[in-house]
mmCIF file of C-alpha atoms (C1' of nucleotides) in Angstrom:
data_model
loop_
_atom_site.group_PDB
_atom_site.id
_atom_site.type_symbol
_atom_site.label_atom_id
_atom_site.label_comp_id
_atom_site.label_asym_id
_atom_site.label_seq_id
_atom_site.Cartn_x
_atom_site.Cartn_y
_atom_site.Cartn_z
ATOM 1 C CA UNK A 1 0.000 0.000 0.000
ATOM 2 C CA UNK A 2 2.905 2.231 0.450
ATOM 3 C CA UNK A 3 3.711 4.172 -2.965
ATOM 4 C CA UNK A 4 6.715 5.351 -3.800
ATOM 5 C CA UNK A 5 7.959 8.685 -5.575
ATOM 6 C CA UNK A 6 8.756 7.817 -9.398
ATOM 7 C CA UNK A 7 10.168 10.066 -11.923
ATOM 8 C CA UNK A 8 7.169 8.667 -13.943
ATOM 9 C CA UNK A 9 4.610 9.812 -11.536
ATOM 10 C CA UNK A 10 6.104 13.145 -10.637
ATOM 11 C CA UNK A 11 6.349 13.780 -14.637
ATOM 12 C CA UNK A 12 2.567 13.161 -15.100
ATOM 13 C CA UNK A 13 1.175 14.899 -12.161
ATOM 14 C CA UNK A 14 3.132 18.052 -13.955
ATOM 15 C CA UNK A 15 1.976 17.895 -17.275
ATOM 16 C CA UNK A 16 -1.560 17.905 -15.804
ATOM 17 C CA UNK A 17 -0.507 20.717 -13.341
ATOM 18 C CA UNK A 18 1.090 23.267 -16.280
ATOM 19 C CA UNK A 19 -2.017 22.527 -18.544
ATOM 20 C CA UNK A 20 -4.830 24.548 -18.246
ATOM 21 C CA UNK A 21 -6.626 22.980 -21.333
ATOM 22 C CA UNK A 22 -8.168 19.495 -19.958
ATOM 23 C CA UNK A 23 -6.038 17.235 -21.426
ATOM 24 C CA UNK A 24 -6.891 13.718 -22.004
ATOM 25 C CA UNK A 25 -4.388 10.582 -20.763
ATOM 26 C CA UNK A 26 -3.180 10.817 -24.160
ATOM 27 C CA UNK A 27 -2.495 14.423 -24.536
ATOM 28 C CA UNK A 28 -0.635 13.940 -20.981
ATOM 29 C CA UNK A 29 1.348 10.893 -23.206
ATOM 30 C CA UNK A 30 2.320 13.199 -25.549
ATOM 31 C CA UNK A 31 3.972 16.089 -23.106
ATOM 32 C CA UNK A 32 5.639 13.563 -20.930
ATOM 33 C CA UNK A 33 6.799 11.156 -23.430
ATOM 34 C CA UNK A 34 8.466 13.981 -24.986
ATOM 35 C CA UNK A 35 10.807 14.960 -21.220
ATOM 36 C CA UNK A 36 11.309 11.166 -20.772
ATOM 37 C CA UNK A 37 10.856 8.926 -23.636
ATOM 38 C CA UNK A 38 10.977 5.881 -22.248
ATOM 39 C CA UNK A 39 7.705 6.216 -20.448
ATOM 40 C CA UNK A 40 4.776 3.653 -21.599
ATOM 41 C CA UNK A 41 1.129 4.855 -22.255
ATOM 42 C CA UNK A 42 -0.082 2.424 -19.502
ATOM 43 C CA UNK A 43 2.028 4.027 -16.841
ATOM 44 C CA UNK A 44 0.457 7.305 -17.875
ATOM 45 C CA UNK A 45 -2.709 5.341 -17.423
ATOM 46 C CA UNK A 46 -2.331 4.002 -13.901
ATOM 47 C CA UNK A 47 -0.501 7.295 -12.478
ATOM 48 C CA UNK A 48 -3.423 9.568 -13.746
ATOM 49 C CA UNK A 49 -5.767 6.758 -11.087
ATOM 50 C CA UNK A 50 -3.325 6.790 -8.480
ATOM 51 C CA UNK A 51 -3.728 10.897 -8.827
ATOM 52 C CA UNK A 52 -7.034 11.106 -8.742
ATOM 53 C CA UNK A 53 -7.590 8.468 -6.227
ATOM 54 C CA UNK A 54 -4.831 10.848 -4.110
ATOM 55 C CA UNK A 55 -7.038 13.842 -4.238
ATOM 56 C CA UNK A 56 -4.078 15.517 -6.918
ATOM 57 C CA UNK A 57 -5.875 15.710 -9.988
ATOM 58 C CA UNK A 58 -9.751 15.069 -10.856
ATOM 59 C CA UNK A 59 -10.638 13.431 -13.192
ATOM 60 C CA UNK A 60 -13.400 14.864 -16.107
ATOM 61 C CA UNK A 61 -15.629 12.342 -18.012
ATOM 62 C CA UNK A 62 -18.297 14.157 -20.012
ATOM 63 C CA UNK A 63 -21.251 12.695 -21.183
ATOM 64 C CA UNK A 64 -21.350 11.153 -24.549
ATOM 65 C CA UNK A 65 -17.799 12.243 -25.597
ATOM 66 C CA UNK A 66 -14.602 10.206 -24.931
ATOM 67 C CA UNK A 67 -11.606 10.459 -23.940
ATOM 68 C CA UNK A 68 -11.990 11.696 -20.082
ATOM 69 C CA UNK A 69 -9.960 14.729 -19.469
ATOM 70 C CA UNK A 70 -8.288 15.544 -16.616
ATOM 71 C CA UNK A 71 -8.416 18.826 -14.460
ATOM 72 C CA UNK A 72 -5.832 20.243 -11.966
ATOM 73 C CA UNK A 73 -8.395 22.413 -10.699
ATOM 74 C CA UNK A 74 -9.387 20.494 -7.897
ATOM 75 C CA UNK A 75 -12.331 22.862 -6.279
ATOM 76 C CA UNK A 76 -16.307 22.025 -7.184
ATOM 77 C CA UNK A 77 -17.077 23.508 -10.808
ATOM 78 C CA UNK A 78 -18.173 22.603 -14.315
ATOM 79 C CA UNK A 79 -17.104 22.665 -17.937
ATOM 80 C CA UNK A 80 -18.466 23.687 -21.357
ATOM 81 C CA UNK A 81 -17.778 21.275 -24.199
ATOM 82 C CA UNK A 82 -17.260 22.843 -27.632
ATOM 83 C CA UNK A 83 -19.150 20.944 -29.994
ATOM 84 C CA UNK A 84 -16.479 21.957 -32.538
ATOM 85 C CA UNK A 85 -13.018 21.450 -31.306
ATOM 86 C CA UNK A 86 -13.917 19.408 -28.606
ATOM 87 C CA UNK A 87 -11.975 21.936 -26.055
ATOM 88 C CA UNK A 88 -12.904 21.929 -22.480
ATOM 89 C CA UNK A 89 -13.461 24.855 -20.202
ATOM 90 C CA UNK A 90 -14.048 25.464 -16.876
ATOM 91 C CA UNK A 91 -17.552 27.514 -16.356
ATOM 92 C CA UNK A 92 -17.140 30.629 -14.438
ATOM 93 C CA UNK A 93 -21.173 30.393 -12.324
ATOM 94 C CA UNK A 94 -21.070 29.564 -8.904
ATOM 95 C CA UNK A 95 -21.894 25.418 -7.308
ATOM 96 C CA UNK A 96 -25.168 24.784 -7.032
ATOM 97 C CA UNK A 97 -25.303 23.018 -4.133
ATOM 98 C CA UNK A 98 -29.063 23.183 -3.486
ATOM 99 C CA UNK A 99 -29.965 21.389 -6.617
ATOM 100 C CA UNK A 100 -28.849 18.410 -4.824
ATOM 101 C CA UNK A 101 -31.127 18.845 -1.430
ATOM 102 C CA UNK A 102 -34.410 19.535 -3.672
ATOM 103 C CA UNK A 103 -33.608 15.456 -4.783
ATOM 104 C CA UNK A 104 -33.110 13.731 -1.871
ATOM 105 C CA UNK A 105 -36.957 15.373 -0.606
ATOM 106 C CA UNK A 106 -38.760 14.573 -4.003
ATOM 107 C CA UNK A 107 -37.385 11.230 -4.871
ATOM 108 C CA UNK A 108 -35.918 9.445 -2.094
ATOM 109 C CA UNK A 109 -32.095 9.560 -3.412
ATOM 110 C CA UNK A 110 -29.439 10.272 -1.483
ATOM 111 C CA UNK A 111 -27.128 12.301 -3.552
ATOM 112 C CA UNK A 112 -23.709 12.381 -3.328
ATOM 113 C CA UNK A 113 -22.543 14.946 -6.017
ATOM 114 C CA UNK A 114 -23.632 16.305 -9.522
ATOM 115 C CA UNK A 115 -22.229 17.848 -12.383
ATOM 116 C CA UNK A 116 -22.902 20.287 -15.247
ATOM 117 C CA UNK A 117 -21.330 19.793 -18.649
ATOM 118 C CA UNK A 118 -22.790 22.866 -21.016
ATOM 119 C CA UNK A 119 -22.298 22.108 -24.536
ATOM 120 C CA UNK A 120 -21.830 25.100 -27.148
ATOM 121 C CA UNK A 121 -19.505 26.716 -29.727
ATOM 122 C CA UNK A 122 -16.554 28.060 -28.081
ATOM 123 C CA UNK A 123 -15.082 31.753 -29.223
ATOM 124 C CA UNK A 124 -12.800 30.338 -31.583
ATOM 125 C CA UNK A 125 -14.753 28.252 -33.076
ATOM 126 C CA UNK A 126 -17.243 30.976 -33.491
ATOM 127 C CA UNK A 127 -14.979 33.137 -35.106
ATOM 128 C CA UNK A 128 -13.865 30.485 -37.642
ATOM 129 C CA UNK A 129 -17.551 29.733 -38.517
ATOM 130 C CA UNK A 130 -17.795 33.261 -39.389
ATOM 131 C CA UNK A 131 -15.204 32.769 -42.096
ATOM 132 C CA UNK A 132 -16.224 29.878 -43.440
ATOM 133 C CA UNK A 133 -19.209 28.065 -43.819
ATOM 134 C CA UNK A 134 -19.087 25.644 -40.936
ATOM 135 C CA UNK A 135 -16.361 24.103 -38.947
ATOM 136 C CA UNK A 136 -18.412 20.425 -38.776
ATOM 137 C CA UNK A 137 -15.558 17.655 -39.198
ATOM 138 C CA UNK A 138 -12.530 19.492 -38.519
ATOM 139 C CA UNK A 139 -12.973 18.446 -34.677
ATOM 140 C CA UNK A 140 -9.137 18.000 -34.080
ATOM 141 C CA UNK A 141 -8.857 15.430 -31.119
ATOM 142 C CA UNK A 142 -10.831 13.566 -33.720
ATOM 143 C CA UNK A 143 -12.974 10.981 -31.671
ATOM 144 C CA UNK A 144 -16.669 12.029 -31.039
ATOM 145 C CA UNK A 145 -18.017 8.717 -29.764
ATOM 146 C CA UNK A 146 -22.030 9.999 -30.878
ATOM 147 C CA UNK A 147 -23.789 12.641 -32.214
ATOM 148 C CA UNK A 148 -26.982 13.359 -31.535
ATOM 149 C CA UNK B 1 -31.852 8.534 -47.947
ATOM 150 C CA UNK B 2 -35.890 6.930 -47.732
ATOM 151 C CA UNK B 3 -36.376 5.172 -44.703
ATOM 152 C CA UNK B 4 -38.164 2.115 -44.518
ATOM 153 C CA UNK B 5 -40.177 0.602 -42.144
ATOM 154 C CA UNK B 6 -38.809 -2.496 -40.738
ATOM 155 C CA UNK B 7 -40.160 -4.795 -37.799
ATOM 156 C CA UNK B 8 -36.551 -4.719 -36.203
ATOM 157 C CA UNK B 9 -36.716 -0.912 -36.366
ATOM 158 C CA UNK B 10 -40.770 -0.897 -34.394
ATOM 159 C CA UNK B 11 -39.415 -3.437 -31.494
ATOM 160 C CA UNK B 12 -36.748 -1.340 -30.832
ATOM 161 C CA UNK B 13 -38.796 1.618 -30.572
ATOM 162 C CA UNK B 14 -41.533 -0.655 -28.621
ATOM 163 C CA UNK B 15 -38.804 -1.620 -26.164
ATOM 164 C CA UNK B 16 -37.810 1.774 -25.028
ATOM 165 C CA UNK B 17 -41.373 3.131 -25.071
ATOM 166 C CA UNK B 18 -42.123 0.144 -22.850
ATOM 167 C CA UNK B 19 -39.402 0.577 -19.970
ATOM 168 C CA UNK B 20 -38.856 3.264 -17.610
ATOM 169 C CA UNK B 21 -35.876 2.046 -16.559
ATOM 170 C CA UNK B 22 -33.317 3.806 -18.700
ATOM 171 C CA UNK B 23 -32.332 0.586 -20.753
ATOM 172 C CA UNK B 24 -29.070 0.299 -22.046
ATOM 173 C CA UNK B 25 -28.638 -0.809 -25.788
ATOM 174 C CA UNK B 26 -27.485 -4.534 -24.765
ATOM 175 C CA UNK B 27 -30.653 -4.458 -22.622
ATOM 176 C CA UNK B 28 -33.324 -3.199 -25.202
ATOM 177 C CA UNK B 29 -31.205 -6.235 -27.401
ATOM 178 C CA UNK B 30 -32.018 -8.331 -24.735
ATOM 179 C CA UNK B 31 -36.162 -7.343 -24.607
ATOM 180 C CA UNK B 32 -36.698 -7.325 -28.900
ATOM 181 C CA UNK B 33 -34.420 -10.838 -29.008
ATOM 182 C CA UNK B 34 -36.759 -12.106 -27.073
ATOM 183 C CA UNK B 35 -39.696 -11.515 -29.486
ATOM 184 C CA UNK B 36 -37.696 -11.859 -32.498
ATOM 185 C CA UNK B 37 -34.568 -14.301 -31.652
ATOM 186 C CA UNK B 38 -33.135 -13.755 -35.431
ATOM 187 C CA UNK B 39 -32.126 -9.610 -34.569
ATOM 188 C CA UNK B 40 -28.780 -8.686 -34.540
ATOM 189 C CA UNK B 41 -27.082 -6.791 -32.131
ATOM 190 C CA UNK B 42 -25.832 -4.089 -35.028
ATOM 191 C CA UNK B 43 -29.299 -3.582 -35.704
ATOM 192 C CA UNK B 44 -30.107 -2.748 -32.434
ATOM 193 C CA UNK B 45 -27.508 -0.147 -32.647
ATOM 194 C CA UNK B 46 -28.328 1.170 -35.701
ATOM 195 C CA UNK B 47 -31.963 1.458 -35.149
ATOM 196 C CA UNK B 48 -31.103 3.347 -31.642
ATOM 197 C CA UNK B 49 -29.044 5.329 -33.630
ATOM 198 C CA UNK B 50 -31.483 6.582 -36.140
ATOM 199 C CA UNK B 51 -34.091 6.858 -33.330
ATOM 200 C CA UNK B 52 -32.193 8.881 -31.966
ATOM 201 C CA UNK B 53 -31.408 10.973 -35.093
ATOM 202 C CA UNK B 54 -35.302 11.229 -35.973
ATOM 203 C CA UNK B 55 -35.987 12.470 -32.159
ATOM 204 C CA UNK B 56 -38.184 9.542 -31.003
ATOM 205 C CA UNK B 57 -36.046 8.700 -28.573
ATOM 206 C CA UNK B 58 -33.460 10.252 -25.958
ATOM 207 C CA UNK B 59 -30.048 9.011 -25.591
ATOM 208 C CA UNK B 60 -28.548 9.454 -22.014
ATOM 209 C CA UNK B 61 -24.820 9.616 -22.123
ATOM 210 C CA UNK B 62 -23.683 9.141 -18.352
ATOM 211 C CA UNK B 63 -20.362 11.226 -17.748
ATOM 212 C CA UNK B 64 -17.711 8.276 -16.346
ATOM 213 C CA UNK B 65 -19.941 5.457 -16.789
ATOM 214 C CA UNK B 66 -20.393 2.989 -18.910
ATOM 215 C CA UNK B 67 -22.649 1.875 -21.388
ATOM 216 C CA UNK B 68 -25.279 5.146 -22.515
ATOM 217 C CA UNK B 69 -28.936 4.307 -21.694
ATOM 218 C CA UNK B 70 -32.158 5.346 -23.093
ATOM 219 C CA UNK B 71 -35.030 6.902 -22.613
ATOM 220 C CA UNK B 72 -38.297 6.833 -23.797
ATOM 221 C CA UNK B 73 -39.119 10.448 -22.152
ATOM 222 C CA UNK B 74 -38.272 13.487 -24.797
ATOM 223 C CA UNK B 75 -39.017 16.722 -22.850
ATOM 224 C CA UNK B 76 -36.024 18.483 -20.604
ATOM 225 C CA UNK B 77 -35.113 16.826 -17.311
ATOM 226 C CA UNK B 78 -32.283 15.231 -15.732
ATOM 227 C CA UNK B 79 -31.082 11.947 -14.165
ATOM 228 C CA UNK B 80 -29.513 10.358 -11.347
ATOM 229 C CA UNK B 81 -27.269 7.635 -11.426
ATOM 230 C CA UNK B 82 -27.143 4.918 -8.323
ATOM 231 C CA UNK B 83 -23.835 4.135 -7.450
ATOM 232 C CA UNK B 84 -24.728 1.109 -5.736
ATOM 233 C CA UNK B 85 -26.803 -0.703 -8.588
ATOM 234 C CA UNK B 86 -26.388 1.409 -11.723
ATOM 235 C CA UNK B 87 -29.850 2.427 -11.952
ATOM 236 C CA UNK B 88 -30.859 5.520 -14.104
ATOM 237 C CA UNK B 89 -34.434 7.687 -12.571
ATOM 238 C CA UNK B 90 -35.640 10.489 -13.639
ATOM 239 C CA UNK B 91 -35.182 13.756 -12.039
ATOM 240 C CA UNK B 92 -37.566 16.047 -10.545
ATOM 241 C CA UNK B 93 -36.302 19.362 -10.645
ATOM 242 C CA UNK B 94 -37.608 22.251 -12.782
ATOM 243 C CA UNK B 95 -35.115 22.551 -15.958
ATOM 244 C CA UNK B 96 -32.450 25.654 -15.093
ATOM 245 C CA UNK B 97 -32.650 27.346 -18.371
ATOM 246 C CA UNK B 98 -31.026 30.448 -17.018
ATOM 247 C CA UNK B 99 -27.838 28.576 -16.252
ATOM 248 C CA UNK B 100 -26.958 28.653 -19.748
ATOM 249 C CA UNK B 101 -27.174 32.208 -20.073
ATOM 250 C CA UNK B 102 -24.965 32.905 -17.381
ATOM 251 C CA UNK B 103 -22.049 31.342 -19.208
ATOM 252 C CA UNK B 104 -22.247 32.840 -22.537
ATOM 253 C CA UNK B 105 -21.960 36.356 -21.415
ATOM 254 C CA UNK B 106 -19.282 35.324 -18.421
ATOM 255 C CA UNK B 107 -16.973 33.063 -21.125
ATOM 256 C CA UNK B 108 -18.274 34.400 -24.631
ATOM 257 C CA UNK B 109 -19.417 30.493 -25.342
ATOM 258 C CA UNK B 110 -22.823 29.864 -27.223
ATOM 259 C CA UNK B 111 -23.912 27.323 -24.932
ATOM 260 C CA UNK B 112 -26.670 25.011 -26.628
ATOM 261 C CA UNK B 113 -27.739 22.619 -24.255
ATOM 262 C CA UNK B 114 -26.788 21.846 -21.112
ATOM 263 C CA UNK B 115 -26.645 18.206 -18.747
ATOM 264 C CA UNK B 116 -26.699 17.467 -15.007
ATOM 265 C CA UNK B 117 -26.380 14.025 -13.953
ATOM 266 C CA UNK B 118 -26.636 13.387 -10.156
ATOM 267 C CA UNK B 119 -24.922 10.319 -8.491
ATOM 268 C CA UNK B 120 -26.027 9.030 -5.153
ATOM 269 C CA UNK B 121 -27.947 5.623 -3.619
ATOM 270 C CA UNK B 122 -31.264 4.957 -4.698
ATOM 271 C CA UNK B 123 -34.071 4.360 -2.004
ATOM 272 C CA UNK B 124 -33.520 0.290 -2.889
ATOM 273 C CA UNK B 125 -29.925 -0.061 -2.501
ATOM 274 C CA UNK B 126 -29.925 2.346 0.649
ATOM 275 C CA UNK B 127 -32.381 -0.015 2.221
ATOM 276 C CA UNK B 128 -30.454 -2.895 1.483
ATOM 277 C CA UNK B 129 -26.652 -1.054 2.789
ATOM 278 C CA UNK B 130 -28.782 -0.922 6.165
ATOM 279 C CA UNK B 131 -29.054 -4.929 6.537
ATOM 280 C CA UNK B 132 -26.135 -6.028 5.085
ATOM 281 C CA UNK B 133 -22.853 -3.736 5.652
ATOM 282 C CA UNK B 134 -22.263 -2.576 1.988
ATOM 283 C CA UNK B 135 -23.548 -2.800 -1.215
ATOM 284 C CA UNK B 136 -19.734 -2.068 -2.769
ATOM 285 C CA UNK B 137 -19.589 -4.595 -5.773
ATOM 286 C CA UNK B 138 -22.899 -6.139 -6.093
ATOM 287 C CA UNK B 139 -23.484 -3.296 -8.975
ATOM 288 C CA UNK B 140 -25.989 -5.848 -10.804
ATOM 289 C CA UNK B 141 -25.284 -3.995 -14.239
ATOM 290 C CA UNK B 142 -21.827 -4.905 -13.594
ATOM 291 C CA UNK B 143 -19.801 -2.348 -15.568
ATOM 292 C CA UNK B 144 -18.582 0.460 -14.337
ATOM 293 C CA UNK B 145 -15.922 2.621 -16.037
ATOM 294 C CA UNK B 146 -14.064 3.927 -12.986
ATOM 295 C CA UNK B 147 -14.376 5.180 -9.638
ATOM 296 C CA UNK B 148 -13.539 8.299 -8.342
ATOM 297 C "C1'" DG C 1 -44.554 -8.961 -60.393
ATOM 298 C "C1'" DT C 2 -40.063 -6.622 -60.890
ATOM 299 C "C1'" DA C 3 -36.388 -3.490 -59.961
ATOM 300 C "C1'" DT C 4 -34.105 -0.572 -56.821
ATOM 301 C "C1'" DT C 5 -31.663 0.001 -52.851
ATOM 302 C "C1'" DA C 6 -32.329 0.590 -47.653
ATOM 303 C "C1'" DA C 7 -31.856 -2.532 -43.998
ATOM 304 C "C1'" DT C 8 -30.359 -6.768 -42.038
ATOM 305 C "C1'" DA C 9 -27.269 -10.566 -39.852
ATOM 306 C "C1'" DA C 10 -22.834 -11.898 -39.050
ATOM 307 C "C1'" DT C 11 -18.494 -10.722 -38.186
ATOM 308 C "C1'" DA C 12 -14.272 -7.995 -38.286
ATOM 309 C "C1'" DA C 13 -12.362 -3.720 -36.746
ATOM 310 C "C1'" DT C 14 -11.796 0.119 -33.631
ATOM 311 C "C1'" DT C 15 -10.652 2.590 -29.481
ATOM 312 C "C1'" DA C 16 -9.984 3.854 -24.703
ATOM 313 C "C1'" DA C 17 -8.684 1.679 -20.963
ATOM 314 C "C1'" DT C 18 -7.330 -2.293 -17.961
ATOM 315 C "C1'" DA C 19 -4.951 -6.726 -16.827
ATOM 316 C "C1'" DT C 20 -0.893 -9.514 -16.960
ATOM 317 C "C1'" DC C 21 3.787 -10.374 -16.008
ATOM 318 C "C1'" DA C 22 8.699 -10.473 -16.110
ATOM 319 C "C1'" DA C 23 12.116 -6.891 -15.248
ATOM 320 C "C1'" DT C 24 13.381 -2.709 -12.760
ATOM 321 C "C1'" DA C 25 14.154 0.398 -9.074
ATOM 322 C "C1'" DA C 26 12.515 2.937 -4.560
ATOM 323 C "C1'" DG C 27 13.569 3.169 -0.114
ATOM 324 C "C1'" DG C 28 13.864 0.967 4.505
ATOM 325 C "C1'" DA C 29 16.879 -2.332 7.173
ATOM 326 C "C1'" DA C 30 21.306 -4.399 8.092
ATOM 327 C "C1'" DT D 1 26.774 1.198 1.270
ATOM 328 C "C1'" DT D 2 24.739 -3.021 0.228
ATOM 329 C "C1'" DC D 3 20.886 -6.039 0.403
ATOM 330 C "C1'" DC D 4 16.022 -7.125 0.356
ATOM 331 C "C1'" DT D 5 11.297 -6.451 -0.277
ATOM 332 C "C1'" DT D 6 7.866 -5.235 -3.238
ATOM 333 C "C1'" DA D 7 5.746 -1.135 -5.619
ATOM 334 C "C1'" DT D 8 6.251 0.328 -10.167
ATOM 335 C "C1'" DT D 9 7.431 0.017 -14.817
ATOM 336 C "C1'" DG D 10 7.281 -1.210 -19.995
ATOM 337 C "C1'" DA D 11 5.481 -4.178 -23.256
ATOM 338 C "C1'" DT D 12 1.864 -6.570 -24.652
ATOM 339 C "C1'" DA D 13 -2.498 -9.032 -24.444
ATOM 340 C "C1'" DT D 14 -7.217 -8.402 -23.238
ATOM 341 C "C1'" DT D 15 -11.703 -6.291 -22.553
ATOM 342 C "C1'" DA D 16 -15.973 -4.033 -23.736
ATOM 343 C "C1'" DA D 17 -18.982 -1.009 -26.158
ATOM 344 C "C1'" DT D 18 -19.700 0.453 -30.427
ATOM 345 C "C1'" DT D 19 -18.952 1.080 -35.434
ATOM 346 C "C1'" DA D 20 -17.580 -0.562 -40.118
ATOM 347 C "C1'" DT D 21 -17.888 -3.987 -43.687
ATOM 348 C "C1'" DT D 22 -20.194 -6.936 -46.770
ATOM 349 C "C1'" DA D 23 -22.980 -10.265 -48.875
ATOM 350 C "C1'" DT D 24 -27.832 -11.172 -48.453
ATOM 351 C "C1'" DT D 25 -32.657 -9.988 -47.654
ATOM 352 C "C1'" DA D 26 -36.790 -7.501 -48.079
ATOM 353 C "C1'" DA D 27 -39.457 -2.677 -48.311
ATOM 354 C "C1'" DT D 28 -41.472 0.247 -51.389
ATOM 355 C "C1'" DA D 29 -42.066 2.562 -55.873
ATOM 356 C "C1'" DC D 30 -43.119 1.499 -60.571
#
DNA sequence: GTATTAATAATAATTAATATCAATAAGGAA
DNA sequence: TTCCTTATTGATATTAATTATTATTAATAC
């Protein structure tokens, strides 16, 4: 149960801590690999879980997109999704911790936590739709898992 | 581009308009096989897929878990997810359309739509944690994608 | 009925992530 | 410092949900 300090672990905690763009595991691949090339995308992988489980680094998953992301802003707040690039932002509005309470009276659930994931056309984005006609397939992480 | 009407295509849509349990895909499979034991499993997924598309039915992506479920119900609301069993309920809580204004004039985004998924115990599991210690790992849907 | 082609069944492929396992190295004890 | 224990690593195989492929089947228009 003990863990023990690794250059590998230490490398990956900093790429998520100088990023402020959500990266996903393999985005966090990419920067470290580059600093230490020997590193293996599983190790990524199982660091980013140890980190998370630790409280370091939280984890992201939106809903109906993939890969997760990963956020070194630890604190309670949400993220907008661009539709577009596929960026993620945090969302400047304050917690809404009473959302929760109203639950647990109407339907019996006792709720834990919640999150908000707005999806929308981020500024870029906007701009370059201006331009041309659409920016629809030029998503550059690539993988939308659905579209609806 | 003509669709056509196919039996496969009406069980599918019979099997979510029958539940109200949030199927997932490999359940509604499960419910139309039943009637009609020659379906595929790609045809399931195709035919949510298009249902989808032509707005007769709702997919509900769940942010960090795995596999999306479905509902039946079109109209604005949101969901909780049990922790304990993986069950997907309905939510009710009047629909925070004002949220979404609040970001695009704090981060310049054109938010479209917006999701809140709440995770907690359901009445059912919480009843059962009270008799037997904990319900940790007899998630009956088996599959989670991680825990945080 | 016949022709056209959307939809199907079966299966291979994909993709993010996890599991496996022999080899390596962190860090406490001698 | 050296040795020992075992957490961690790198490489690779595996998993699981979903999509792509393709030959075949069957809706619908004519």
């Amino acid at each position: 149960m003990n863990r023990r300090r690794t250059i590998q672990r230490d490398l990956v905690l900093a790429a998520v801590q100088k990023s402020c763009t959500h990266p996903t595991a393999d985005e966090i691949f990419a920067a470290v690999v580059s600093e230490h090339p020997s590193i293996s995308k599983a190790t990524v992988y199982r660091n980013l879980n140890l980190l998370v489980e630790a409280g370091l680094v939280r984890r992201v998953p939106l809903p109906g997109t993939w890969p997760d992301h990963f956020d070194r802003t630890l604190g309670d707040h949400y993220h907008v999704y661009c539709e577009c690039c596929g960026r993620v932002s945090d969302v400047d509005i304050p917690y809404q911790a009473d959302l929760a309470e109203q639950i647990a009276e109407s339907d019996g659930f006792d709720v834990h936590r919640h999150e908000i994931v707005f999806h929308g056309i981020c500024p870029d984005c906007k701009k370059k739709t201006m331009r041309e006609k659409s920016c629809k397939g030029e998503n550059e992480n690539g993988t939308e898992r659905n579209e609806d």
